[in-house]
mmCIF file of C-alpha atoms in Angstrom:
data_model
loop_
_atom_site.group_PDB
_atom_site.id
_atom_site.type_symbol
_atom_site.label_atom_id
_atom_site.label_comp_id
_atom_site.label_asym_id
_atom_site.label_seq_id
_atom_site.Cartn_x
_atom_site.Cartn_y
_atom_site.Cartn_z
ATOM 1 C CA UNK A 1 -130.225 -11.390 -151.503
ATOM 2 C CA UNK A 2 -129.076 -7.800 -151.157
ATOM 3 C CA UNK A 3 -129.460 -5.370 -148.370
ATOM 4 C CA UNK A 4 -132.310 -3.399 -150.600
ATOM 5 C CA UNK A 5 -133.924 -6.480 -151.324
ATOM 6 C CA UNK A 6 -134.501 -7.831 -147.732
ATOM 7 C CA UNK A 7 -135.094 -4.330 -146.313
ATOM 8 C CA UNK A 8 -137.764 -3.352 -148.962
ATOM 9 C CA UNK A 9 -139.756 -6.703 -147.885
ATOM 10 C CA UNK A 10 -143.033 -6.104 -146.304
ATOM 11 C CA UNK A 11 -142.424 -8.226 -143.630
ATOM 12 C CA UNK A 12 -139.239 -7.458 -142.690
ATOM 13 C CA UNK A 13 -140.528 -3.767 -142.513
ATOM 14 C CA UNK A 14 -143.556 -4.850 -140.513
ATOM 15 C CA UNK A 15 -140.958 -6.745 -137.923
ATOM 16 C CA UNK A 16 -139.002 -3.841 -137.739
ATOM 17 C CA UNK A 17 -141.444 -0.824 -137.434
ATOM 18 C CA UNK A 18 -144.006 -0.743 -134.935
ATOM 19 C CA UNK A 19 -147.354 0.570 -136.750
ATOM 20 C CA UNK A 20 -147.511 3.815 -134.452
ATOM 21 C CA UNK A 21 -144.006 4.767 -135.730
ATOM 22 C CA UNK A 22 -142.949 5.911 -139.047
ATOM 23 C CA UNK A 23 -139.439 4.131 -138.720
ATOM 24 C CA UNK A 24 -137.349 7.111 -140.416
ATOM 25 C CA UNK A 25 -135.149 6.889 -137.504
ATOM 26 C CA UNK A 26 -134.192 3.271 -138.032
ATOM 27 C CA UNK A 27 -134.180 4.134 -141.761
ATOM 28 C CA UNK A 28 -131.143 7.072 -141.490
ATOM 29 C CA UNK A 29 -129.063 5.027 -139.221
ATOM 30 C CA UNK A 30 -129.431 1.637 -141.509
ATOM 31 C CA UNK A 31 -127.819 4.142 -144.506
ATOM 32 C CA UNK A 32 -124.816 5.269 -142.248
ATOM 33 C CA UNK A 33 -124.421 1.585 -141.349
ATOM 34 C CA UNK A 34 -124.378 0.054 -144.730
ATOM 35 C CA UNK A 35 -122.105 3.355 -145.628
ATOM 36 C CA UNK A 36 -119.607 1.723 -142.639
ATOM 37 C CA UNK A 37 -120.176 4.859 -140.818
ATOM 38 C CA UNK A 38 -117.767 4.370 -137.618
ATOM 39 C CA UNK A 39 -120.015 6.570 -135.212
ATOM 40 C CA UNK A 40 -122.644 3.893 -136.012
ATOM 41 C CA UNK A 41 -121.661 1.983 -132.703
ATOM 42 C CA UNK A 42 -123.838 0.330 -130.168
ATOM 43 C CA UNK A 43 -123.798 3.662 -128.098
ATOM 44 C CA UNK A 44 -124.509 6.364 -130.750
ATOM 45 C CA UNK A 45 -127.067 4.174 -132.694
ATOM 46 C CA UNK A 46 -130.117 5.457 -131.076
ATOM 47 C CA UNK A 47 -133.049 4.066 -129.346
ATOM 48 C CA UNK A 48 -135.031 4.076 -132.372
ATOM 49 C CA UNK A 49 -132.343 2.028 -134.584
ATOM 50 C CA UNK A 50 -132.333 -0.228 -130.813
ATOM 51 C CA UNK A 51 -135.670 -0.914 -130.443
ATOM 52 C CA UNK A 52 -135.856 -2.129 -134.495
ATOM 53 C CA UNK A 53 -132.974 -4.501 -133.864
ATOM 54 C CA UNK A 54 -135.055 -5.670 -130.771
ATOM 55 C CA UNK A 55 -138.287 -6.080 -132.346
ATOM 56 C CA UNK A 56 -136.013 -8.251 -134.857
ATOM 57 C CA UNK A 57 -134.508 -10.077 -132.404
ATOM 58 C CA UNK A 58 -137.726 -11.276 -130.479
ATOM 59 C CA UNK A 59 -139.498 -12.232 -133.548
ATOM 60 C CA UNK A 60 -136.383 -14.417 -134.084
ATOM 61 C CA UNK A 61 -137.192 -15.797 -130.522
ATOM 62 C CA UNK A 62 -133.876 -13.968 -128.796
ATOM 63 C CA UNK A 63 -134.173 -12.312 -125.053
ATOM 64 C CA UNK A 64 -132.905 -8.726 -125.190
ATOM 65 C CA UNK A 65 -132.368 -8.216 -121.725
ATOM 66 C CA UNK A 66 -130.389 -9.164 -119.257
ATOM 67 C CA UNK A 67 -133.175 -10.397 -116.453
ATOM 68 C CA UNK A 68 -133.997 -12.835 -120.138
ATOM 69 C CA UNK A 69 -137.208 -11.005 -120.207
ATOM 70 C CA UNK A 70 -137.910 -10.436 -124.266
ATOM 71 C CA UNK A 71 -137.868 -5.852 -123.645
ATOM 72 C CA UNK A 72 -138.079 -3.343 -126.644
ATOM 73 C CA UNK A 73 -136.502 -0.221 -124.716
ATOM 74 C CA UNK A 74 -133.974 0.630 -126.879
ATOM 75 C CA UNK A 75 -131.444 -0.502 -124.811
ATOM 76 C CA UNK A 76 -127.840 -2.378 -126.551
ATOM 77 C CA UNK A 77 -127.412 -3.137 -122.844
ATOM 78 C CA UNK A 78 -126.019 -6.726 -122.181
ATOM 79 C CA UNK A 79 -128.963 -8.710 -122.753
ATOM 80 C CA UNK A 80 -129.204 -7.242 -126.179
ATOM 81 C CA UNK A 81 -125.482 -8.191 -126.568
ATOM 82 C CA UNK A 82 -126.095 -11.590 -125.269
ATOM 83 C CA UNK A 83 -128.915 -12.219 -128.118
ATOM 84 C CA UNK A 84 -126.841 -11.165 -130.809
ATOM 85 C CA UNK A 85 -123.419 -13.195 -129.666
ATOM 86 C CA UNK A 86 -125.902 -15.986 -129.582
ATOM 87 C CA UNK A 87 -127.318 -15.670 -132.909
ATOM 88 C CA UNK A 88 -123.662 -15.534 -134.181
ATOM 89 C CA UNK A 89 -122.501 -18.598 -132.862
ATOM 90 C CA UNK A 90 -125.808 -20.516 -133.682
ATOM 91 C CA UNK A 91 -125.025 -19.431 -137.077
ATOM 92 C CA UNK A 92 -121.436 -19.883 -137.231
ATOM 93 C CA UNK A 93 -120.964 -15.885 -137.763
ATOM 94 C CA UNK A 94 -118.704 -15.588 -135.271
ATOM 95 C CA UNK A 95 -114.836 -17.619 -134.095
ATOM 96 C CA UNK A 96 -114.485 -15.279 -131.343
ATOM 97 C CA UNK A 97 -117.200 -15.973 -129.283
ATOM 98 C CA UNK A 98 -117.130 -19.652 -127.635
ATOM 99 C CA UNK A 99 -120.216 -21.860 -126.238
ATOM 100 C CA UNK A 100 -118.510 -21.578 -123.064
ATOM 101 C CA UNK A 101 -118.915 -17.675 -122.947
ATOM 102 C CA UNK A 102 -122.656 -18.083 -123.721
ATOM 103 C CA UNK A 103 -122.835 -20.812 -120.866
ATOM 104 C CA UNK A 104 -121.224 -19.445 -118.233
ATOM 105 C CA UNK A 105 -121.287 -21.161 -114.613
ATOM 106 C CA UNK A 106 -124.108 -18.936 -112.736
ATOM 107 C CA UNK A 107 -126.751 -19.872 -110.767
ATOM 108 C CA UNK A 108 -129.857 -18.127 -111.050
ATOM 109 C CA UNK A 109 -129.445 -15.365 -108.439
ATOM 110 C CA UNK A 110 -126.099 -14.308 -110.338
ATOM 111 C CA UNK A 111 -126.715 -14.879 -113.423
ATOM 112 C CA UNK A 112 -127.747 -11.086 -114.285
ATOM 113 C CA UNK A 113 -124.531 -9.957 -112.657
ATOM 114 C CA UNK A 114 -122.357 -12.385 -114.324
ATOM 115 C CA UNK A 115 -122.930 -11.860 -117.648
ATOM 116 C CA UNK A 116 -120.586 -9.156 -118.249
ATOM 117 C CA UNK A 117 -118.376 -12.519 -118.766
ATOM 118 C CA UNK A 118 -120.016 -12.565 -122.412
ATOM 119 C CA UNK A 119 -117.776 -10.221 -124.894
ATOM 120 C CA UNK A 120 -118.822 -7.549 -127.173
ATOM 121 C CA UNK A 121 -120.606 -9.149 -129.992
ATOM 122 C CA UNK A 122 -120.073 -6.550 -132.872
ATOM 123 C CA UNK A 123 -123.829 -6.188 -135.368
ATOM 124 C CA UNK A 124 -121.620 -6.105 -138.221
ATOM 125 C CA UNK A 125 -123.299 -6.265 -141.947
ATOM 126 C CA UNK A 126 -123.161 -9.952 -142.392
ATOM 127 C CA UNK A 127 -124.670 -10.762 -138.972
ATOM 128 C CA UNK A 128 -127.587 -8.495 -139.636
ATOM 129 C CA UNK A 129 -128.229 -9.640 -143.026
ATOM 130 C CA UNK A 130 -128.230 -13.294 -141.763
ATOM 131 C CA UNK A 131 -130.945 -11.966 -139.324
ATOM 132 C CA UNK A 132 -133.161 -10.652 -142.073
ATOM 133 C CA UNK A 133 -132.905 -13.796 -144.140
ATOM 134 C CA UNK A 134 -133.398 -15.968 -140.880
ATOM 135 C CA UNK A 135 -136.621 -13.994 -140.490
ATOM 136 C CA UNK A 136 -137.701 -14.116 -143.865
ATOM 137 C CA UNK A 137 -137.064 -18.138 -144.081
ATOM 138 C CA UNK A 138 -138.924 -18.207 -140.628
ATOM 139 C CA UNK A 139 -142.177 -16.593 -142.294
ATOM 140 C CA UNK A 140 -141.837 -18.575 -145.382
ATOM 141 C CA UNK A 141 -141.604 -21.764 -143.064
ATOM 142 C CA UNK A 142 -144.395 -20.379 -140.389
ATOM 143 C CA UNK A 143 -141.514 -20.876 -137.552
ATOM 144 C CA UNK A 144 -142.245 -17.555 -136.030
ATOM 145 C CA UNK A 145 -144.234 -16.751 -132.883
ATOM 146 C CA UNK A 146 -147.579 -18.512 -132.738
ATOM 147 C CA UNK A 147 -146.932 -20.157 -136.055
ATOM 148 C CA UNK A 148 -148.573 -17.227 -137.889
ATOM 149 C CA UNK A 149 -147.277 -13.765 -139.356
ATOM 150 C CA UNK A 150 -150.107 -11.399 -138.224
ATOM 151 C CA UNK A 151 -150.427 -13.488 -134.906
ATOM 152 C CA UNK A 152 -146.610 -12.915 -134.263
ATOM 153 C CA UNK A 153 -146.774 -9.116 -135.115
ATOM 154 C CA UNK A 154 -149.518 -8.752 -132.875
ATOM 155 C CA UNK A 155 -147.794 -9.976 -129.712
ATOM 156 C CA UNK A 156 -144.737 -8.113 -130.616
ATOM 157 C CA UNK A 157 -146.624 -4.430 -131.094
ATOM 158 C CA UNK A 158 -148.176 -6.048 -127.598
ATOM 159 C CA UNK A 159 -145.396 -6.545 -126.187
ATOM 160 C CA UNK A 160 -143.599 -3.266 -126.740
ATOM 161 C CA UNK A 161 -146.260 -1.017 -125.264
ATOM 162 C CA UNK A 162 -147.291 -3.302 -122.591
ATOM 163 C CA UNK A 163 -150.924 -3.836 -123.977
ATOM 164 C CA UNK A 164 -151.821 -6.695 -122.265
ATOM 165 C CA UNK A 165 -155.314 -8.102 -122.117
ATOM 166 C CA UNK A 166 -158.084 -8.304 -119.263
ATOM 167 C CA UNK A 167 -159.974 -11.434 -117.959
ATOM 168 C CA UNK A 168 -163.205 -10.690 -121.057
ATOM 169 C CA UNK A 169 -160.341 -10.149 -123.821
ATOM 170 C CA UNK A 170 -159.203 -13.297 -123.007
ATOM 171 C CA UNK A 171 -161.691 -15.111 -122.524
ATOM 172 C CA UNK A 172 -163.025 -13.242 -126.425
ATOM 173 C CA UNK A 173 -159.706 -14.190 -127.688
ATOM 174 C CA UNK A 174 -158.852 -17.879 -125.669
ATOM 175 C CA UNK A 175 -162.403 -18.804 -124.554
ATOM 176 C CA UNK A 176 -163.468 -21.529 -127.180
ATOM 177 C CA UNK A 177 -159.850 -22.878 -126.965
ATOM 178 C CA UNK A 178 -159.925 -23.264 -123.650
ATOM 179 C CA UNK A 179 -163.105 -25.015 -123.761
ATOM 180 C CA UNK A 180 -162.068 -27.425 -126.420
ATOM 181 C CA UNK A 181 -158.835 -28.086 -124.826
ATOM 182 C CA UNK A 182 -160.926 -28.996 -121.765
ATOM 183 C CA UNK A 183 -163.423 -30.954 -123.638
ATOM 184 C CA UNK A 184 -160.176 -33.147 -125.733
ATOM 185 C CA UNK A 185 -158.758 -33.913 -122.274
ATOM 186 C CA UNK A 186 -161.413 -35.296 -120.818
ATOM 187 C CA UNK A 187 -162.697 -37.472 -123.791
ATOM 188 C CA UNK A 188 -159.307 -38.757 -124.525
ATOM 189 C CA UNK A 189 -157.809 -39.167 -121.073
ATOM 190 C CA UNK A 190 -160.091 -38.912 -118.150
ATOM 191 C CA UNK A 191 -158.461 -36.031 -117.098
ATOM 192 C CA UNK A 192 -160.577 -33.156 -116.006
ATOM 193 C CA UNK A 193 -158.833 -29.317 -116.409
ATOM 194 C CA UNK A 194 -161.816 -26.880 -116.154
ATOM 195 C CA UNK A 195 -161.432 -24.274 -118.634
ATOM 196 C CA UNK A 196 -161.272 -21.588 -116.214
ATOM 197 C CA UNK A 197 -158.129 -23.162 -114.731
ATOM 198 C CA UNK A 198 -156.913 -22.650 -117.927
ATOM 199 C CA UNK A 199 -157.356 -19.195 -118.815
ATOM 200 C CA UNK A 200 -156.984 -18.217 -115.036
ATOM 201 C CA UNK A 201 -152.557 -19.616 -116.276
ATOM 202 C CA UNK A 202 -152.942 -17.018 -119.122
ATOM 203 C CA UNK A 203 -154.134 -14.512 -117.244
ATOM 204 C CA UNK A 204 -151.888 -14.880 -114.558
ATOM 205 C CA UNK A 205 -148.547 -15.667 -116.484
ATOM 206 C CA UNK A 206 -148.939 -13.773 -119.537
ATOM 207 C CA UNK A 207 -152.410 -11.411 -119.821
ATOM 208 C CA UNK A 208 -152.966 -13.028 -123.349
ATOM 209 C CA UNK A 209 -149.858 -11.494 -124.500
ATOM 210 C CA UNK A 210 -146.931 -14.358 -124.995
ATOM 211 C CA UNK A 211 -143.692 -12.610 -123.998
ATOM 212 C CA UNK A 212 -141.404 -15.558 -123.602
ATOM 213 C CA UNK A 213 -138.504 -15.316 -120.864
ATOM 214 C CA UNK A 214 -134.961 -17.153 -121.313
ATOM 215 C CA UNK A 215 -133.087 -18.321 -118.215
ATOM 216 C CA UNK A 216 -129.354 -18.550 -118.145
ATOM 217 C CA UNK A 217 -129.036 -20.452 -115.317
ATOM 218 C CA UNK A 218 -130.946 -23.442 -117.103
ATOM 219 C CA UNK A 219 -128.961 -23.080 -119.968
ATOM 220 C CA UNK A 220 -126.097 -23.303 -118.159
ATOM 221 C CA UNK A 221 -127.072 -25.855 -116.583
ATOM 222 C CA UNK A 222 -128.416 -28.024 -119.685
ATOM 223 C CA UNK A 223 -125.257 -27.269 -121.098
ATOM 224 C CA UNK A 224 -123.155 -29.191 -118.564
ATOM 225 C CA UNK A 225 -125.856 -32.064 -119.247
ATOM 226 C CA UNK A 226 -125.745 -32.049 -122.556
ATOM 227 C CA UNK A 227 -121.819 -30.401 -123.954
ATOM 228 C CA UNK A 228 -122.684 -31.934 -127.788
ATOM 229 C CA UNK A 229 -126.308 -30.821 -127.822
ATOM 230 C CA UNK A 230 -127.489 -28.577 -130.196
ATOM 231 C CA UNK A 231 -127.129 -24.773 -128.631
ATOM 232 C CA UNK A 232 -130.250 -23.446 -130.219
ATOM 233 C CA UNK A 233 -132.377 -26.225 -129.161
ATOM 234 C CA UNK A 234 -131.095 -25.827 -125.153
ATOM 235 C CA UNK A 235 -131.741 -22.272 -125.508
ATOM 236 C CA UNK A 236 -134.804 -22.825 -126.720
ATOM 237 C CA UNK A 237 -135.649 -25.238 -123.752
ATOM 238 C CA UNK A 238 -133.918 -22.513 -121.069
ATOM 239 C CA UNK A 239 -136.651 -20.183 -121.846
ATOM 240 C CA UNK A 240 -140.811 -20.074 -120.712
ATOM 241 C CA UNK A 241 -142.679 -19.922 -123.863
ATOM 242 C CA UNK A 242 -146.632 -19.429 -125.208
ATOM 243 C CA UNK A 243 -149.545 -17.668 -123.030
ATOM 244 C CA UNK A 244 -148.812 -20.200 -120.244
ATOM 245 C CA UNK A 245 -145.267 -19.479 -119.619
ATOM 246 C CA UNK A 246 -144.536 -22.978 -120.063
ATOM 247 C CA UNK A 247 -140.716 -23.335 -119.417
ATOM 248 C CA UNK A 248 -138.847 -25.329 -122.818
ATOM 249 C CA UNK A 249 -137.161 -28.009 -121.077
ATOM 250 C CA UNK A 250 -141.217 -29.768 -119.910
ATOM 251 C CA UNK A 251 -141.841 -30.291 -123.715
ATOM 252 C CA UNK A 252 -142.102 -33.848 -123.230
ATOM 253 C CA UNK A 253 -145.219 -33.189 -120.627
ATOM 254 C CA UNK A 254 -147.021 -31.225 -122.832
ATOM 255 C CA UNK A 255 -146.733 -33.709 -125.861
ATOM 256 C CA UNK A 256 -144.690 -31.107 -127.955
ATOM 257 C CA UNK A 257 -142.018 -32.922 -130.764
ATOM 258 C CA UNK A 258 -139.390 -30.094 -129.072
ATOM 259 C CA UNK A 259 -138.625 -27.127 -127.133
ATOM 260 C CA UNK A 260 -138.953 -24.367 -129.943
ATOM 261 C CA UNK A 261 -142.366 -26.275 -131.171
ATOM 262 C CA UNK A 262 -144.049 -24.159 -127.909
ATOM 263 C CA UNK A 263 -142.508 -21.467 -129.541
ATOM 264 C CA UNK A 264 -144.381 -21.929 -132.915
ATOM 265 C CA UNK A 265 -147.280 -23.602 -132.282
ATOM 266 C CA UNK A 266 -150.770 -22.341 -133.080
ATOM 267 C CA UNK A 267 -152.734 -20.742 -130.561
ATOM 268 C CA UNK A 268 -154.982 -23.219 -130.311
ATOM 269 C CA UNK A 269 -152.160 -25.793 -129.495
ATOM 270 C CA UNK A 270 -150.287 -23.142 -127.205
ATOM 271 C CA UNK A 271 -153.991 -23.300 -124.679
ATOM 272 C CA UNK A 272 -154.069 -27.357 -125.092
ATOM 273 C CA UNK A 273 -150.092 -27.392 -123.632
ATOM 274 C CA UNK A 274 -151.379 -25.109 -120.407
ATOM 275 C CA UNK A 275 -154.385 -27.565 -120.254
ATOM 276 C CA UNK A 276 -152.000 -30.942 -120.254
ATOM 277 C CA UNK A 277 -148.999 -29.014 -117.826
ATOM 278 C CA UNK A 278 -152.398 -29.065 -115.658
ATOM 279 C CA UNK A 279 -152.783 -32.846 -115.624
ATOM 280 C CA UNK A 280 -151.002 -33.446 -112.641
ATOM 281 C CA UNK A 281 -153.312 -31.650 -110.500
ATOM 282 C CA UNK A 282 -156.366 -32.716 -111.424
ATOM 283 C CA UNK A 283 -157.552 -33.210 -108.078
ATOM 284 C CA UNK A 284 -157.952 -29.414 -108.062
ATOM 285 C CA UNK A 285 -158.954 -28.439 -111.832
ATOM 286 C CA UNK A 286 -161.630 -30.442 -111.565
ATOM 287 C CA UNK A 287 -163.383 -28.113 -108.963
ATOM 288 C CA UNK A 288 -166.153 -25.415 -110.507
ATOM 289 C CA UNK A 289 -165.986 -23.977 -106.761
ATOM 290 C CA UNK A 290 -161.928 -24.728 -105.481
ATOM 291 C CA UNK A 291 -161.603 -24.278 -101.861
ATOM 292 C CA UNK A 292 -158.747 -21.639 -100.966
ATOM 293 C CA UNK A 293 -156.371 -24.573 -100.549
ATOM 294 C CA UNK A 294 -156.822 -26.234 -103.750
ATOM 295 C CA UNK A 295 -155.432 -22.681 -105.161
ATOM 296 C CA UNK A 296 -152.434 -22.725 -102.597
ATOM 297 C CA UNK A 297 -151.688 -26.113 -104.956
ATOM 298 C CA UNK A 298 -151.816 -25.121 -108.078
ATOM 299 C CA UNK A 299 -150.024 -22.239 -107.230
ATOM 300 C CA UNK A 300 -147.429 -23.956 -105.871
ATOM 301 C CA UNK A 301 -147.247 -26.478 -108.614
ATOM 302 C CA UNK A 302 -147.156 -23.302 -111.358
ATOM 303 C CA UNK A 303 -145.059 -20.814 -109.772
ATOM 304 C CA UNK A 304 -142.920 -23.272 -106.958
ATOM 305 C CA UNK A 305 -142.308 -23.051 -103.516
ATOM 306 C CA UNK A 306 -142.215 -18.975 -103.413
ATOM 307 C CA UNK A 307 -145.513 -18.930 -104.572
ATOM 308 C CA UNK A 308 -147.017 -16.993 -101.533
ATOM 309 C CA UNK A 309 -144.424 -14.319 -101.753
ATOM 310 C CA UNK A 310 -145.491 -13.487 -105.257
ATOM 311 C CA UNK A 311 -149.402 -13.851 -104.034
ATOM 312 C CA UNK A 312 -149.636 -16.478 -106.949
ATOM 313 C CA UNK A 313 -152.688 -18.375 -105.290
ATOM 314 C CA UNK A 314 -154.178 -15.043 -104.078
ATOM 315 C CA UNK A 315 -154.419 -13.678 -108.133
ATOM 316 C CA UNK A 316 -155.172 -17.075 -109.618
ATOM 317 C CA UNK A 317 -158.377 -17.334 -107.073
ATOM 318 C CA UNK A 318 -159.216 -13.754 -108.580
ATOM 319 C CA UNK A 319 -158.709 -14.836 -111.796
ATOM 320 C CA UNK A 320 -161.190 -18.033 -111.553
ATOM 321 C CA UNK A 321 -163.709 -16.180 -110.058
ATOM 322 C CA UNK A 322 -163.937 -13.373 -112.158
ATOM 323 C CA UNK A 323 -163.976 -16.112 -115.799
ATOM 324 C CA UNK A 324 -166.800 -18.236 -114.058
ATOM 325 C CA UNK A 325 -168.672 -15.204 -113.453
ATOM 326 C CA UNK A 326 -167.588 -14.391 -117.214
ATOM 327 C CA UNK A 327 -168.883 -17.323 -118.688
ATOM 328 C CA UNK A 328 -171.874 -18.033 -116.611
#
């Protein structure tokens, strides 16, 4: 399929272009690229041709930044650079840049500062036409972000202005999933998550708006674990994914087939996985009126040990409060 071809799709124009711009900036410096323009570089591109790349790249389930957090800024700062070398090696684009470059020793304090260790990966015309097929196949195959096309360009047009929902959005948008996730839980294993647990997660970690985060240090680490294993799929695992921030590697908890699965998986199935990650502290979900301590353990459970640094339990309380007042 031919550069016009995949460009002129309506989906891969939708991906690129964010509905409040008219993408004529994106459009110019795509002609001097496929003209192999030499000022075209990663420098003189412009934020505009960036931030298209970006939106690509996310939609393809790649972190752009360098913190892993999943950022349309325009930015070919490392991160972006990271995203791409790893798309080229995942898709054998690329004999230059080695799994051990993309898995570099770091722990996750210095992981942001060490990955200057990861070389120039050059968008060249065959790597970005492999991106616009992947994304097309994706679409075709409903492998995209929440399983669903309009779904997936929703969170992504989210996600680059930083519209991110209150506690009655969510509970408009999440509220009868929640309740159903509740209600399967407790019919099929005794296990008692209150929906407002539930929604309190996806207010907390995501405000309705799934912006997935990728960790080096775990895929570093899962990489030592696991030399033979399929890249993708550890990458996939080294990030948190769906409205609860679920990290990839607890698939198994959740009762998810794989890592990328909480990647693609409906809605519907993405507020059941928060609802099962719950199990374990049942003790607490249970509650309709949790005593201050019960959120000091879910907190910690959720977020780990630095949980009262980052006020976790302090905004989840909030949170519960304000959806049983909600759906009283």
């Amino acid at each position: 399929m031919d550069f016009v071809t995949l460009i002129n799709d309506p989906r891969v124009q939708r991906i690129l272009t964010h509905p409040e711009d008219d993408g004529s900036a994106w459009r110019a410096a795509l002609a001097r690229f496929l003209a192999a323009d030499v000022r075209l570089t990663r420098q003189s591109a412009g934020e505009s041709a960036i931030g298209a790349l970006q939106r690509l790249m996310i939609f393809l389930g790649y972190s752009t930044a360098a913190s892993g957090a999943f950022l349309i800024d325009g930015d070919f700062g490392r991160g972006t650079n990271r995203g791409i070398a790893q798309f080229k090696y995942e898709h054998r684009l690329s004999g230059e840049i080695l799994r051990a470059d993309l898995c570099y020793p770091c722990q996750w304090n210095s992981a942001r500062r060490l990955i200057d260790s990861i070389p120039d990966a050059t968008l060249d015309q065959v790597t970005l036409r492999a991106m616009l097929q992947e994304a097309i196949r994706r679409c075709e195959q409903q492998l995209i972000m929440a399983g669903d096309f309009e779904l997936a360009l929703f969170h992504l047009n989210a996600l680059q202005q930083n519209r991110f929902l209150d506690c009655r959005a969510i509970l408009e948008r999440y509220g009868a999933a929640a309740e159903s996730a509740s209600r399967r839980l407790r019919d099929t294993e005794s296990v008692e998550v209150r929906p407002e647990w539930i929604l309190s997660i996806i207010r907390q970690e995501t405000a309705g708006i799934i912006r997935p985060r990728f960790e080096q240090h775990y895929l570093s680490r899962l990489n030592r674990a696991h030399p033979d294993g399929d890249l993708a799929e550890l990458r996939m695992r080294s990030m948190s994914l769906g409205l609860g921030q679920i990290m990839g590697s607890n698939y198994r908890a959740v009762g998810a087939p794989d890592a990328g699965t909480l990647f693609t998986a409906p809605l519907d199935e993405q507020v059941a996985y928060v609802a099962r990650f719950l199990k374990p502290k049942q003790a607490q979900t249970r509650k309709r009126d949790p005593a201050e301590a019960d959120f000091h353990q879910v907190a910690r459970f959720y977020n780990g040990p630095q949980y009262a640094a980052h006020h976790y339990h302090e905004r989840l309380a909030r949170w519960f409060r304000e959806f049983r007042l909600l759906m009283s």
